[in-house]
PDB file of C-alpha atoms in Angstrom:
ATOM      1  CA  UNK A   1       0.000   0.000   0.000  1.00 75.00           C
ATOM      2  CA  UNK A   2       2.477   2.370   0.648  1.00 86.00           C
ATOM      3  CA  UNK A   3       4.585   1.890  -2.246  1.00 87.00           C
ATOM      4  CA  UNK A   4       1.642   2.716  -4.767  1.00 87.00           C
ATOM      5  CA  UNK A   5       1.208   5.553  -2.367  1.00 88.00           C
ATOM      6  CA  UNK A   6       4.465   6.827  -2.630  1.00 91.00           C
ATOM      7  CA  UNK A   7       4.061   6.204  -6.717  1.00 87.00           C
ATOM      8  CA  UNK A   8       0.798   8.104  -6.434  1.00 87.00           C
ATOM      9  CA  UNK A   9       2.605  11.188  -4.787  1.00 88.00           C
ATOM     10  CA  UNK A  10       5.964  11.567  -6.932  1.00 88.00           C
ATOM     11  CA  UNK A  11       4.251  12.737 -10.073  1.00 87.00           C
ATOM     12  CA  UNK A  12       2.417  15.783  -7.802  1.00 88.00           C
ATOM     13  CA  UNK A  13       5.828  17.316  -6.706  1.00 90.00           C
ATOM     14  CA  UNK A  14       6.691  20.159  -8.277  1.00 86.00           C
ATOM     15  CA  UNK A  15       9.640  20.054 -10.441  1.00 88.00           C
ATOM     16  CA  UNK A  16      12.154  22.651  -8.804  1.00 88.00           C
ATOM     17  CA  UNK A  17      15.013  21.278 -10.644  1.00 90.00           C
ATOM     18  CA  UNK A  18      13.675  22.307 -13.863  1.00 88.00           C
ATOM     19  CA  UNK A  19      14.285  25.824 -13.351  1.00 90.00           C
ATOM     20  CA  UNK A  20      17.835  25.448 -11.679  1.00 94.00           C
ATOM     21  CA  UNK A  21      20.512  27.133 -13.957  1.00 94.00           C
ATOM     22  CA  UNK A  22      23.296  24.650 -14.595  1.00 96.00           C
ATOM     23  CA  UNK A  23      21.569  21.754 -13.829  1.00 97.00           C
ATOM     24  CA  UNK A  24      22.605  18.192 -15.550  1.00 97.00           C
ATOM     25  CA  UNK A  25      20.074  15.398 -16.325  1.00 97.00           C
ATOM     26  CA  UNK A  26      20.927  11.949 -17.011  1.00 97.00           C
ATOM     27  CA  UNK A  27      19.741   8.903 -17.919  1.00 97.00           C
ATOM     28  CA  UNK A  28      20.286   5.532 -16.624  1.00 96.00           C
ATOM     29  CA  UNK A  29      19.091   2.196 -16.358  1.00 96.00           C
ATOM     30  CA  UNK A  30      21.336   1.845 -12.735  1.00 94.00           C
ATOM     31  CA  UNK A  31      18.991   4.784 -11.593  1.00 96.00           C
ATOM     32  CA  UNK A  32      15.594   2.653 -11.829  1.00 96.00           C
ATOM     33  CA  UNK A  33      14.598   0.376  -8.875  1.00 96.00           C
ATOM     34  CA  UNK A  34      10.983  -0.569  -7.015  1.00 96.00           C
ATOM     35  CA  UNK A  35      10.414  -0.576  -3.431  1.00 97.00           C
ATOM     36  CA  UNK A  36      10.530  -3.376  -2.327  1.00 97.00           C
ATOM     37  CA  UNK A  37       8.359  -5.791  -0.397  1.00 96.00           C
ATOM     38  CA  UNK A  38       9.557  -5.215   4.026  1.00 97.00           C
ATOM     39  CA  UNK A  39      11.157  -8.551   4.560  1.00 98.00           C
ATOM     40  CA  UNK A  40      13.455  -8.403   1.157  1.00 98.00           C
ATOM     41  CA  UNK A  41      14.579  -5.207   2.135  1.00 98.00           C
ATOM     42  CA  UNK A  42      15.745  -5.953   5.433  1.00 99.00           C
ATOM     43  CA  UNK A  43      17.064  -9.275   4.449  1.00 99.00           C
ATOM     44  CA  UNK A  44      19.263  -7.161   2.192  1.00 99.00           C
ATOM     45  CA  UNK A  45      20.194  -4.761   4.722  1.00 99.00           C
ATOM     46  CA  UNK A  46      21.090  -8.038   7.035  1.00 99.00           C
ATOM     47  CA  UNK A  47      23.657  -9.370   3.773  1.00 98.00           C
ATOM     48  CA  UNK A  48      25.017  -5.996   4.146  1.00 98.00           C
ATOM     49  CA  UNK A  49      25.419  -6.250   7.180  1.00 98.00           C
ATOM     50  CA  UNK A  50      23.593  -2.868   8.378  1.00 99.00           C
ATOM     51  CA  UNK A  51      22.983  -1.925  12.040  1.00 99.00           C
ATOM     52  CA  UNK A  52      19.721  -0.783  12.170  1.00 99.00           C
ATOM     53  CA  UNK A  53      16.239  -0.579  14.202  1.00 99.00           C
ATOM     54  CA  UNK A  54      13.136  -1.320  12.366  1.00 98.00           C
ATOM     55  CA  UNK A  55      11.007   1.417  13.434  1.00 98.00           C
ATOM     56  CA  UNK A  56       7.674   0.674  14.083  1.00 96.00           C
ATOM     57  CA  UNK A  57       6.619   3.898  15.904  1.00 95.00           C
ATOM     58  CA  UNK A  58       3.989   5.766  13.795  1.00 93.00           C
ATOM     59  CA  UNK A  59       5.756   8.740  11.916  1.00 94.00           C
ATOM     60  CA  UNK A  60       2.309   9.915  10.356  1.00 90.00           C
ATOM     61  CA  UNK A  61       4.331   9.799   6.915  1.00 94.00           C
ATOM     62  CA  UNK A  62       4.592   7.256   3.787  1.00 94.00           C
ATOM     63  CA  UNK A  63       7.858   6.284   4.775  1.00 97.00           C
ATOM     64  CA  UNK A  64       8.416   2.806   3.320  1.00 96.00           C
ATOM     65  CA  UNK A  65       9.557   0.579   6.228  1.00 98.00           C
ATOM     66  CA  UNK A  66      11.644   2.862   8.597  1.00 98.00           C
ATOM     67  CA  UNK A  67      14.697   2.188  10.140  1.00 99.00           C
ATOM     68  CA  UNK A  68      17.067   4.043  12.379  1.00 99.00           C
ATOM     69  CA  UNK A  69      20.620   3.478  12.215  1.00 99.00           C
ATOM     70  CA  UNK A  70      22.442   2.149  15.042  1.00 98.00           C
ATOM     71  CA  UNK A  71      26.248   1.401  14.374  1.00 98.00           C
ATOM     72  CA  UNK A  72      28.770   2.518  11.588  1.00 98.00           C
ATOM     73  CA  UNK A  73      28.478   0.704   8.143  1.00 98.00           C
ATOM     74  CA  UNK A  74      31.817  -0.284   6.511  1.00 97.00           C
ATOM     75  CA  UNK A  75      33.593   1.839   8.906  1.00 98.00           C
ATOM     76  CA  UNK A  76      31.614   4.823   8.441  1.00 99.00           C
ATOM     77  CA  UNK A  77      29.143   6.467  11.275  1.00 98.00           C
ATOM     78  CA  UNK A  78      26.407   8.672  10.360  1.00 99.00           C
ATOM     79  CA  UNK A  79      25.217  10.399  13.193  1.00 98.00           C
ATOM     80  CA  UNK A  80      22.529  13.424  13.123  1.00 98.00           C
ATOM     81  CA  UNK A  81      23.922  17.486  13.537  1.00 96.00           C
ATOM     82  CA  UNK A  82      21.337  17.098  16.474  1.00 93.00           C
ATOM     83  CA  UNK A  83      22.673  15.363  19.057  1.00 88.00           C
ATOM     84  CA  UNK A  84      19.150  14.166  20.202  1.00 90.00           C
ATOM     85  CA  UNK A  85      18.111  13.378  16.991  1.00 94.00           C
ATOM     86  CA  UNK A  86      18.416   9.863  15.694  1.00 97.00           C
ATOM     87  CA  UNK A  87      19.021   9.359  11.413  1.00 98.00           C
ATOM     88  CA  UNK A  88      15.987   7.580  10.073  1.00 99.00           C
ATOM     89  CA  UNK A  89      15.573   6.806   6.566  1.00 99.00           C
ATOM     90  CA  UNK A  90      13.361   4.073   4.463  1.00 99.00           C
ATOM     91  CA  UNK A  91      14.999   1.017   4.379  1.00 99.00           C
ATOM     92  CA  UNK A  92      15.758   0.981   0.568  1.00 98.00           C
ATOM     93  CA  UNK A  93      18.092   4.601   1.643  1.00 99.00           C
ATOM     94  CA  UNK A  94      19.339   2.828   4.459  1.00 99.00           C
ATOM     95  CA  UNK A  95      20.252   0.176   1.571  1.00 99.00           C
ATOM     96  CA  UNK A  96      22.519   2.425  -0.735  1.00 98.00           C
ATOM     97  CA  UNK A  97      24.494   3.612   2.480  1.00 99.00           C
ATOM     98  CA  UNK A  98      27.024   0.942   2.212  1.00 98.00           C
ATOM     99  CA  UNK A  99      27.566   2.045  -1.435  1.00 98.00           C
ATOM    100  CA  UNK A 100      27.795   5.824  -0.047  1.00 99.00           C
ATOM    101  CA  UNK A 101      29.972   4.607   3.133  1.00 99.00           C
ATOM    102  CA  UNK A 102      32.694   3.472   0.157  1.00 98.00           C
ATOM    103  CA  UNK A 103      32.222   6.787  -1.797  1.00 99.00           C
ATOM    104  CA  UNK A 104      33.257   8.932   0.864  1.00 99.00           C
ATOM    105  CA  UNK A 105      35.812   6.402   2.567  1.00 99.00           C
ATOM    106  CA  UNK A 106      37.813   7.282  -0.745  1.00 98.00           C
ATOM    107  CA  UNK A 107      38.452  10.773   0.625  1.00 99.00           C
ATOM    108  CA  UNK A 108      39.185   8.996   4.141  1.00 99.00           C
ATOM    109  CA  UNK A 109      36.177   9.890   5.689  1.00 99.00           C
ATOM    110  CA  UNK A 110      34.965   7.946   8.627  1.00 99.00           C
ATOM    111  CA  UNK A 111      32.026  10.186  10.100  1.00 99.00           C
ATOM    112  CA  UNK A 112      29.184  11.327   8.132  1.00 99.00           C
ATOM    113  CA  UNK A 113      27.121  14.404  10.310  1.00 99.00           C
ATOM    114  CA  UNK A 114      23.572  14.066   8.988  1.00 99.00           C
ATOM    115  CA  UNK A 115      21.489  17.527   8.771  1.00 98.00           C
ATOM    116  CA  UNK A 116      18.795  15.559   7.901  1.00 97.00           C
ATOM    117  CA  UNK A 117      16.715  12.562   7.412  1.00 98.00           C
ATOM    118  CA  UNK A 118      13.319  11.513   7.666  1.00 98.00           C
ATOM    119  CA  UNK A 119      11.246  14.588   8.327  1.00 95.00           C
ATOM    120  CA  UNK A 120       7.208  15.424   8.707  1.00 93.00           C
ATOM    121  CA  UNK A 121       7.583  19.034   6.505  1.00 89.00           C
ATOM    122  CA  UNK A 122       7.515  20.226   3.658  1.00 87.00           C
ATOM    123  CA  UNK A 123       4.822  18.409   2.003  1.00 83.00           C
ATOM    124  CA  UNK A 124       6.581  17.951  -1.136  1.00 87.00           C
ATOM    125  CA  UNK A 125       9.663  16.181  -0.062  1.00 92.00           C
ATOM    126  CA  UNK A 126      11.302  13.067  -0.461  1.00 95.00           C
ATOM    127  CA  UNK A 127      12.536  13.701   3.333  1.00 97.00           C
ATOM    128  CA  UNK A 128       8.809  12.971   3.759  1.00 96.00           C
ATOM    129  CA  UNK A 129       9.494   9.104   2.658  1.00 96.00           C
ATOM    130  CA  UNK A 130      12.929   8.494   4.121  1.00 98.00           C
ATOM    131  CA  UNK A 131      14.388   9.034   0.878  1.00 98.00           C
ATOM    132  CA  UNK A 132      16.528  11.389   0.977  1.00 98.00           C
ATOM    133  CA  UNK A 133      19.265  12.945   3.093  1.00 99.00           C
ATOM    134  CA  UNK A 134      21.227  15.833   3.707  1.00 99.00           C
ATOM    135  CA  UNK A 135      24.847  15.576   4.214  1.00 99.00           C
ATOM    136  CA  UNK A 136      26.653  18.739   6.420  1.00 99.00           C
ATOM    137  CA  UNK A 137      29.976  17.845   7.208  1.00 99.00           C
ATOM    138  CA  UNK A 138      32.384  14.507   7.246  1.00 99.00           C
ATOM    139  CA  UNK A 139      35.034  14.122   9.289  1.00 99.00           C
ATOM    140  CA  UNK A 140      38.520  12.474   8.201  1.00 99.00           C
ATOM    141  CA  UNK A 141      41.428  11.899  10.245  1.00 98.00           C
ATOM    142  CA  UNK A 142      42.943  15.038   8.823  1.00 98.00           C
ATOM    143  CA  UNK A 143      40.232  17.513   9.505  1.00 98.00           C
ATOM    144  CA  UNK A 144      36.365  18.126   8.781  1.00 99.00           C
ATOM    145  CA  UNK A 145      35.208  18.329   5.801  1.00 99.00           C
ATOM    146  CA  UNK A 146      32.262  20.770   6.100  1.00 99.00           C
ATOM    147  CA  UNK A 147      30.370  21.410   3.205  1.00 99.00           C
ATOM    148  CA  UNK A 148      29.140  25.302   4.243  1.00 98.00           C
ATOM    149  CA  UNK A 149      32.773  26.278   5.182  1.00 98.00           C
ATOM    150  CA  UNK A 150      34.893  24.614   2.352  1.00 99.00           C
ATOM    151  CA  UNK A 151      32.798  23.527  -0.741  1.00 99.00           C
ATOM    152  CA  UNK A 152      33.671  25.851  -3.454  1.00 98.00           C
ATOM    153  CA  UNK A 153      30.614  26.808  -5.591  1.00 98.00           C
ATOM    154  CA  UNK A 154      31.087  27.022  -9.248  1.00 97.00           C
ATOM    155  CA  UNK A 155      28.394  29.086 -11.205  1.00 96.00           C
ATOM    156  CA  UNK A 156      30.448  29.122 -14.564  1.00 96.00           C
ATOM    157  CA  UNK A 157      30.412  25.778 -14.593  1.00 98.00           C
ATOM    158  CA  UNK A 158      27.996  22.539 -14.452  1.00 98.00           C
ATOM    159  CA  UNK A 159      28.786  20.698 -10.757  1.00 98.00           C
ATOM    160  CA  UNK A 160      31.271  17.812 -12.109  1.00 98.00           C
ATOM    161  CA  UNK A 161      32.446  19.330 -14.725  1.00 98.00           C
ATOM    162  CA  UNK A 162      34.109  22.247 -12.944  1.00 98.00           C
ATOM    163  CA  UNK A 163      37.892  22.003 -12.546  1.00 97.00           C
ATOM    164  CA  UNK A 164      38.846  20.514  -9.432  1.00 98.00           C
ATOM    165  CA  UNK A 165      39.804  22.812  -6.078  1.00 98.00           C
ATOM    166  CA  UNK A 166      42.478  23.072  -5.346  1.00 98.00           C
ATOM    167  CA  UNK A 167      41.920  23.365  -1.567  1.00 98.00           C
ATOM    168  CA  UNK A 168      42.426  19.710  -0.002  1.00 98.00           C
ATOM    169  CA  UNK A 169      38.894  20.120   1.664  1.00 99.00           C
ATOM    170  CA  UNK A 170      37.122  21.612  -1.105  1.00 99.00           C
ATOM    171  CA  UNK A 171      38.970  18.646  -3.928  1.00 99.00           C
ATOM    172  CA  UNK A 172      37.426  16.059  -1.171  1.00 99.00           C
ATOM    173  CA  UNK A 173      33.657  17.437  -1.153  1.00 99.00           C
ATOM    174  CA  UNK A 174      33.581  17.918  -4.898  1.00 99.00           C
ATOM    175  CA  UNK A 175      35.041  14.040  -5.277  1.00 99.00           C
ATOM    176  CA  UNK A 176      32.192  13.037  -2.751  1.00 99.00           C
ATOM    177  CA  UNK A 177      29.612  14.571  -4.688  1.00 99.00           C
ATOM    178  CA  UNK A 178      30.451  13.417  -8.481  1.00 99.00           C
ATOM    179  CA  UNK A 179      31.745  10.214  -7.109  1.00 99.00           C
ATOM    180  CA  UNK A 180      28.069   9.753  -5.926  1.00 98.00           C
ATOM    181  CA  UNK A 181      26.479  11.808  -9.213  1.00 98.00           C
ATOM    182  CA  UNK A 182      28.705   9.068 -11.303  1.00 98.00           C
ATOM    183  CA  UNK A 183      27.536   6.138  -9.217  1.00 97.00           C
ATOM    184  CA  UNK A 184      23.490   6.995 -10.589  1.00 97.00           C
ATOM    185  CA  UNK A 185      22.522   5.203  -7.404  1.00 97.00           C
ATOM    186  CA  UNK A 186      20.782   8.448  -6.367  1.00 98.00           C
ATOM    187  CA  UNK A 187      18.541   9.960  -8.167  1.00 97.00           C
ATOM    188  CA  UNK A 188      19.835  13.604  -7.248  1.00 98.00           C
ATOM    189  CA  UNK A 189      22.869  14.979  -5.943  1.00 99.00           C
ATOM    190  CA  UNK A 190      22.622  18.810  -4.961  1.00 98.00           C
ATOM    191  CA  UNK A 191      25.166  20.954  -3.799  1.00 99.00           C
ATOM    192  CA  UNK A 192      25.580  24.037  -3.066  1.00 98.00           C
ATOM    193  CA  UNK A 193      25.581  25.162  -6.483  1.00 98.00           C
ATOM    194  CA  UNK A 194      21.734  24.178  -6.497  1.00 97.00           C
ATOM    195  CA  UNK A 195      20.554  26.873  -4.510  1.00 95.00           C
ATOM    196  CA  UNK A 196      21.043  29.114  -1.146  1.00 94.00           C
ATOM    197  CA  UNK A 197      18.798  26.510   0.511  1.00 93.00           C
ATOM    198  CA  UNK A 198      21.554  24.061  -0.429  1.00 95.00           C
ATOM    199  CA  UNK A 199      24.607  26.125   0.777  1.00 96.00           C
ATOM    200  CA  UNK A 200      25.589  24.261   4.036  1.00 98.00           C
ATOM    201  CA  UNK A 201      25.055  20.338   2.917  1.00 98.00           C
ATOM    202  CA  UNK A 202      24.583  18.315  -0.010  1.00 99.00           C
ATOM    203  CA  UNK A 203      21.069  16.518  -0.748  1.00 98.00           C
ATOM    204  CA  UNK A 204      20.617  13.098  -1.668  1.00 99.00           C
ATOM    205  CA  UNK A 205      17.465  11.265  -2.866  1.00 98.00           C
ATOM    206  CA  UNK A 206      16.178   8.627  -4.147  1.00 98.00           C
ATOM    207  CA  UNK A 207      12.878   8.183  -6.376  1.00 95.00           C
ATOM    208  CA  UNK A 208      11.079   4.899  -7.301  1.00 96.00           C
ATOM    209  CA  UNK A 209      10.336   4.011 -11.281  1.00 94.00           C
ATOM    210  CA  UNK A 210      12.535   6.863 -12.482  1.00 95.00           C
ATOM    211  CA  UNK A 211      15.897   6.426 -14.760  1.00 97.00           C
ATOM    212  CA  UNK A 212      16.506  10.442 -14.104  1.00 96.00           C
ATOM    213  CA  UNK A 213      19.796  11.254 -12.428  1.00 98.00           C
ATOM    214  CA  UNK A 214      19.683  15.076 -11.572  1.00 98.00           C
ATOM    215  CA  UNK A 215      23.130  16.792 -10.338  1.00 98.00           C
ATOM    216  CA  UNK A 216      24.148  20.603  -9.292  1.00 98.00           C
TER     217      UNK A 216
END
């Protein structure tokens, strides 16, 4: 039920990205997957061996079987900017974090800080669902990587195919984000070349039936 739902509310949203200067569309077959049924995607998340809560407290969204993480995944925590918030996400997010934990452990990361996750507001979100996140800082043995104070915005250019920084922390971010654009396991990566909204974290998300990659 709430997979057809969820299809039933995608098509509403309003398509913001359209009217983004610079923005890149792709296609993909990689980008296209269902929701699936509760006890193949935890099964999965068990083969990957993610340490999670099912949540069954009532979140008064269509969030397709909730879970909160509760341990690192290959090597990488995720813990919220809030320290009494907890990250909670849709299990097929939760899925593609082990994919994401390897992205960023490229750039030696070992500590995602999660802005957000699952969230009741705005209406027209994907936060809504569990499927998306936003990503504020990541923290490496060599410093923190924090996407407000060193990610390097390039109008002139589209996102990936700017010239890289030349600033350690700012070459790290930009990797993190086209690592993940190239990867077309998300559905759209948005920096803070996507708007001011979008200036202290990038956004991840993930939509059902859809081949479209959007990146900026």
């Amino acid at each position: 039920p709430i997979a057809r739902l969820v299809a039933r509310l995608v098509p509403t949203f309003y398509n913001y990205r359209a009217i983004i200067p610079g923005g890149v569309w792709h296609t993909s077959r990689r980008a296209v997957w269902k929701i699936r049924p509760e006890a193949d995607c935890l099964a999965a998340l068990d083969e990957d061996e993610v340490p999670y809560r099912r949540v069954t407290e009532d979140l008064e969204t269509p969030t397709p079987t909730p879970v909160e993480l509760t341990g690192a995944i290959n090597g990488v925590r995720f813990s919220t900017y809030r320290p009494d918030e907890t990250v909670v996400v849709s299990c097929e997010m939760a899925s593609r974090l082990p994919f994401l934990s390897r992205v960023v452990r490229r750039q030696r990361v070992n500590h995602v800080v999660v802005l957000s996750a699952h969230r009741t507001r705005p209406r027209q979100s994907f936060h809504r669902m569990g499927m998306a996140l936003d990503l504020y800082a990541f923290d490496t043995p060599r410093g923190q990587l924090v996407v407000n104070d060193h990610y390097e915005e390039t109008p002139a250019h589209t996102t990936c195919d700017a010239p890289e920084p030349d600033d350690w922390r700012a070459a790290a971010l930009w990797h993190i984000a086209c690592d993940l654009a190239a990867s077309r396991r998300f559905s759209s990566v948005l920096t803070p070349n996507y708007n001011e909204g979008h200036r202290n974290h990038f956004h991840v998300d993930i939509r059902p039936d859809d081949d479209r990659v959007f990146v900026r």
